[in-house]
Every structure is written in C-alpha cells, then in structure tokens.
PDB file of C-alpha atoms in Angstrom:
ATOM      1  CA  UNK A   1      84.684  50.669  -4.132  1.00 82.00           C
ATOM      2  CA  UNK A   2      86.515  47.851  -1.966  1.00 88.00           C
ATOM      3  CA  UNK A   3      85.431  44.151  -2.425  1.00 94.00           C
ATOM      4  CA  UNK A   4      84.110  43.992   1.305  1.00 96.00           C
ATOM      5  CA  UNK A   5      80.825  43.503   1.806  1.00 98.00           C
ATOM      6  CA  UNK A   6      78.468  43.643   5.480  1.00 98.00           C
ATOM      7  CA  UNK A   7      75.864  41.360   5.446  1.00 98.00           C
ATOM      8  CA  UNK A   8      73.222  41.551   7.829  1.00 98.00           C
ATOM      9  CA  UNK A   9      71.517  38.722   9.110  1.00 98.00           C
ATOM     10  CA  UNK A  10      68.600  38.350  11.944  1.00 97.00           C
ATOM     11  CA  UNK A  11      68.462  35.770  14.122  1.00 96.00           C
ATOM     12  CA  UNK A  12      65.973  34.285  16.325  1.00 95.00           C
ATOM     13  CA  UNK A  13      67.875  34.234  20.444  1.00 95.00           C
ATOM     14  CA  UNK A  14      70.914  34.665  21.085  1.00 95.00           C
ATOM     15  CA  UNK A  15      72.134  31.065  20.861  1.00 96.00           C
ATOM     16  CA  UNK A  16      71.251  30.971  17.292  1.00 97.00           C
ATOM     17  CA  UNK A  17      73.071  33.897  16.277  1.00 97.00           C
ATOM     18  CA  UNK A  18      76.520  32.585  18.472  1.00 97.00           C
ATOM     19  CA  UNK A  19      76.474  29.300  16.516  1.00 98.00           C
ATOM     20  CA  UNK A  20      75.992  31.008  13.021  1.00 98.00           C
ATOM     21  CA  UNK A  21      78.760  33.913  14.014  1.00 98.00           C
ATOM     22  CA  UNK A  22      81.103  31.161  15.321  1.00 98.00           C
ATOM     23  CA  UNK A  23      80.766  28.648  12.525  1.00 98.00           C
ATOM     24  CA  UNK A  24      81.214  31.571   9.488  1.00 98.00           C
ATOM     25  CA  UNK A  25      84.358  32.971  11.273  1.00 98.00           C
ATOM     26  CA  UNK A  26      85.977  29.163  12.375  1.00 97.00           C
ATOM     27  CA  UNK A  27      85.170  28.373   8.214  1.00 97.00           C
ATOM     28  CA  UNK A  28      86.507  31.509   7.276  1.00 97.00           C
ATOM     29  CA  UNK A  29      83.692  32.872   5.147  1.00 98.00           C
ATOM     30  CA  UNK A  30      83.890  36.313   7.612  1.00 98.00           C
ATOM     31  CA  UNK A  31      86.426  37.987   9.013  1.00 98.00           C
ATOM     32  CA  UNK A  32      84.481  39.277  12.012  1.00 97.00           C
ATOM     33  CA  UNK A  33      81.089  38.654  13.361  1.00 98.00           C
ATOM     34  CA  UNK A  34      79.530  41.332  15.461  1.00 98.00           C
ATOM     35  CA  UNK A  35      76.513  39.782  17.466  1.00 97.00           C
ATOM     36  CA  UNK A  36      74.334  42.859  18.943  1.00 94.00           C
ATOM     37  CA  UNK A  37      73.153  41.493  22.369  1.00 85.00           C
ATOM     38  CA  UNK A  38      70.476  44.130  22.767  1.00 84.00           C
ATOM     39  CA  UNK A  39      67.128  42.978  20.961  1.00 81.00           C
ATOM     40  CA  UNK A  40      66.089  44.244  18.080  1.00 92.00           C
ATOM     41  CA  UNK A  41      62.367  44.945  17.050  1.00 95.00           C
ATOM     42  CA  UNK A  42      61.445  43.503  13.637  1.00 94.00           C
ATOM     43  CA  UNK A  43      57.972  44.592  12.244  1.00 95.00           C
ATOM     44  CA  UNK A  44      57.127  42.781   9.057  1.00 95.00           C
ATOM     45  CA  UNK A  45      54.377  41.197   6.826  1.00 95.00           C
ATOM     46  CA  UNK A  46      54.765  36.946   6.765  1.00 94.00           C
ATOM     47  CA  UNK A  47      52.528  35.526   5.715  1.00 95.00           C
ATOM     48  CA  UNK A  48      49.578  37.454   5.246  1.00 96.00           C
ATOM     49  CA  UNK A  49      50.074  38.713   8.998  1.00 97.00           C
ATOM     50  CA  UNK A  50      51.868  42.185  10.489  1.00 97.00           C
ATOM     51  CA  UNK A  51      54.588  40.164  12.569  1.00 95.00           C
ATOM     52  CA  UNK A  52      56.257  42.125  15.603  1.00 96.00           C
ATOM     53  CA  UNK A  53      59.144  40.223  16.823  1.00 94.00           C
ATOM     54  CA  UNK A  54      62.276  40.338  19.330  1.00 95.00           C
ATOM     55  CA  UNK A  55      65.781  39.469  17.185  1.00 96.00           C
ATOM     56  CA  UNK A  56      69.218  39.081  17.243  1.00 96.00           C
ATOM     57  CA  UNK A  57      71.728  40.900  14.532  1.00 97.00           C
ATOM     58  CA  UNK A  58      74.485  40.024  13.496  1.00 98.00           C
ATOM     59  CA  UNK A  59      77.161  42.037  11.515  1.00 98.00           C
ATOM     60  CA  UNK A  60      79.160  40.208   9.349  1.00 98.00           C
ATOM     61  CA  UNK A  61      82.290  41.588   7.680  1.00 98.00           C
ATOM     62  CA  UNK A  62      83.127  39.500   4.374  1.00 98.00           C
ATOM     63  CA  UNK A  63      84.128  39.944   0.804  1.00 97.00           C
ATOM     64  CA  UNK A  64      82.034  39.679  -2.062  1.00 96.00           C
ATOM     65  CA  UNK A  65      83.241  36.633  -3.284  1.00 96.00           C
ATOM     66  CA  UNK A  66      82.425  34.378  -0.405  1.00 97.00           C
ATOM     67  CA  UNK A  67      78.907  36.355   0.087  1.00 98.00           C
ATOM     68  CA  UNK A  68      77.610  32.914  -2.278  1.00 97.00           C
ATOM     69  CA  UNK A  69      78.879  30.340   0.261  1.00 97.00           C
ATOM     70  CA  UNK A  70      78.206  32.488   3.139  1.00 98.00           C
ATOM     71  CA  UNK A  71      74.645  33.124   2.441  1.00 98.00           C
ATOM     72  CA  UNK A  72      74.638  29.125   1.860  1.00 98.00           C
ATOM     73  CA  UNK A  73      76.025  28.314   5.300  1.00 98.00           C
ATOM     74  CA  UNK A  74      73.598  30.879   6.831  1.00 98.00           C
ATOM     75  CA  UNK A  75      70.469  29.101   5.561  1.00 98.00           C
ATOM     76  CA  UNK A  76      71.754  25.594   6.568  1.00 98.00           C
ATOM     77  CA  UNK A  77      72.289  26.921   9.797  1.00 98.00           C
ATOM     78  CA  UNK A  78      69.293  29.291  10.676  1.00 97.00           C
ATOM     79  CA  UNK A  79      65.856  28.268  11.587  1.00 95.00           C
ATOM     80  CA  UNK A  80      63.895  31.468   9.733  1.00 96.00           C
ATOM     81  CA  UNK A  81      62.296  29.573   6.091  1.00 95.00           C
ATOM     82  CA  UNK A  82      63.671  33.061   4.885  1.00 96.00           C
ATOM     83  CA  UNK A  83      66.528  34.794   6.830  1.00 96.00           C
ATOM     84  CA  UNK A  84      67.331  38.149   6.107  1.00 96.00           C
ATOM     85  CA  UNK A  85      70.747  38.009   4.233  1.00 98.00           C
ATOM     86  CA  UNK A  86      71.208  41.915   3.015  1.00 98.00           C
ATOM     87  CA  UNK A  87      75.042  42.435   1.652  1.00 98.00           C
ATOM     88  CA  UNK A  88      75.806  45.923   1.687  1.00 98.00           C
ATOM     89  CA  UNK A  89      78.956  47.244  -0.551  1.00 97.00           C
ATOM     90  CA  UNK A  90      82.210  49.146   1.574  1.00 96.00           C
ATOM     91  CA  UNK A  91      82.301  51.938  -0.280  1.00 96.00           C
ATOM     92  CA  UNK A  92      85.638  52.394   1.624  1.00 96.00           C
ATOM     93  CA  UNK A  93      87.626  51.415   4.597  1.00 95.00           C
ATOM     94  CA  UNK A  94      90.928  52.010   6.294  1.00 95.00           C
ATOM     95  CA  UNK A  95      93.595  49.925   4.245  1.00 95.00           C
ATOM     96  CA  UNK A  96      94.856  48.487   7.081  1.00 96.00           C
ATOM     97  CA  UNK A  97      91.184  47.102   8.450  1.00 96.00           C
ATOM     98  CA  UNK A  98      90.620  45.742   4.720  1.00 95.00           C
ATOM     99  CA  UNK A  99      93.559  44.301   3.788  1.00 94.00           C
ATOM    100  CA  UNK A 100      92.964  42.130   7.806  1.00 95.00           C
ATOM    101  CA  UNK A 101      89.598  41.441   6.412  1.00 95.00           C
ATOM    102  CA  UNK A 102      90.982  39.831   3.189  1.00 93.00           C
ATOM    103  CA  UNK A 103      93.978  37.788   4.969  1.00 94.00           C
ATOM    104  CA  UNK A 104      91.119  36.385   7.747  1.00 95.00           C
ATOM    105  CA  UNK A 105      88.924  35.078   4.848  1.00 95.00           C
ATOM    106  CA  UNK A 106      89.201  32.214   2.086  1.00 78.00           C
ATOM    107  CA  UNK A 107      91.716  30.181   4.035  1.00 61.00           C
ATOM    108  CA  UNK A 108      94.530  32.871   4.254  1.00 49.00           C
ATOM    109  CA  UNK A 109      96.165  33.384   7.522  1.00 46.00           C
ATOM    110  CA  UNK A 110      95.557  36.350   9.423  1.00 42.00           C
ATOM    111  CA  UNK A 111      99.014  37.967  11.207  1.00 42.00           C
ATOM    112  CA  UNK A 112      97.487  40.800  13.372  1.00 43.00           C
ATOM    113  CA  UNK A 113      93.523  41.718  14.494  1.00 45.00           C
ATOM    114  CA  UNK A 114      94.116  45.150  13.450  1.00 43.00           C
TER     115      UNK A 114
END
C-alpha cells in the first residue's frame, strides 16, 4: 500500500470544478487534478427525492495526509451542502509517478511532471 490517495469529487458546471482543481493544485494539497469535461449522470436520493443530475468530476491525486485539509478546502469552495469527497487508497503505482506526487504536495518542490 502507497500513501496516495484519489479522491473523487462532483461538481456542479464546469467553472466550479476549474476553480476547486486550480486552487487544490496552486495550495499544494494535490498533485494533479483531472477535470472530466464530458458530463456525468448522477442519480441519487436528496432529500426525500430520486435526483437525476448533469456533473462535473474531478480526479484528484493526493496523499493521505493532506486528504483532512483537502476535503476542508473542497467544502469551502463547493456549492453542494454535501459534496461527494470519496478517497480511494493506491494500492500501487509506478515509483517514479509516486514519488512526483509526493514532491508536488505539502510545499515540496516538484523537479520534473513525470
């Protein structure tokens, strides 16, 4: 088991889910923010009601020790009352990828993308 985590986050448009990826890579609390352009169709229960909505995902590659004031910065910054904020373990990784990942995060400089 590696300590990098993917969270997965939904966002409402497109402009929404920029500003989130933007601000957790410029703060360093991901490494890499994939933002998947093409919708995708939530079905869920809120409130009482089967919801069917049009979203935004984004892919966030972070370690599990900034997942606490990622998933902070996330709910400042998204609109949802509850966002989806899912952290799913890397079981493993190329070392190469993961130790990039670690430099890019938690105010250490990274050399190279990859």
């Amino acid at each position: 088991m590696t300590d990098a985590v993917v969270v997965l986050v939904n966002c409402a448009n497109a402009s929404e889910a920029a500003r989130i990826a933007r601000a957790l890579v410029t703060e360093r609390l991901a490494a890499c923010v994939n933002v998947q352009q093409s919708a995708v169709r939530s079905i869920y229960r809120w409130q009482g009601k089967l919801e069917r909505t049009r979203e935004v995902m984004l892919i966030i590659k972070t370690t599990r020790r900034l997942f606490a004031p990622l998933e902070s910065r996330v709910r400042k910054l998204h609109g949802y009352a509850v966002p989806e904020i899912i952290a799913l373990p890397v079981a493993a990784g190329s070392r190469r990828y993961l130790a990039w990942m670690e430099r890019s995060v938690g105010g250490r400089r990274g050399r190279r993308r990859r």
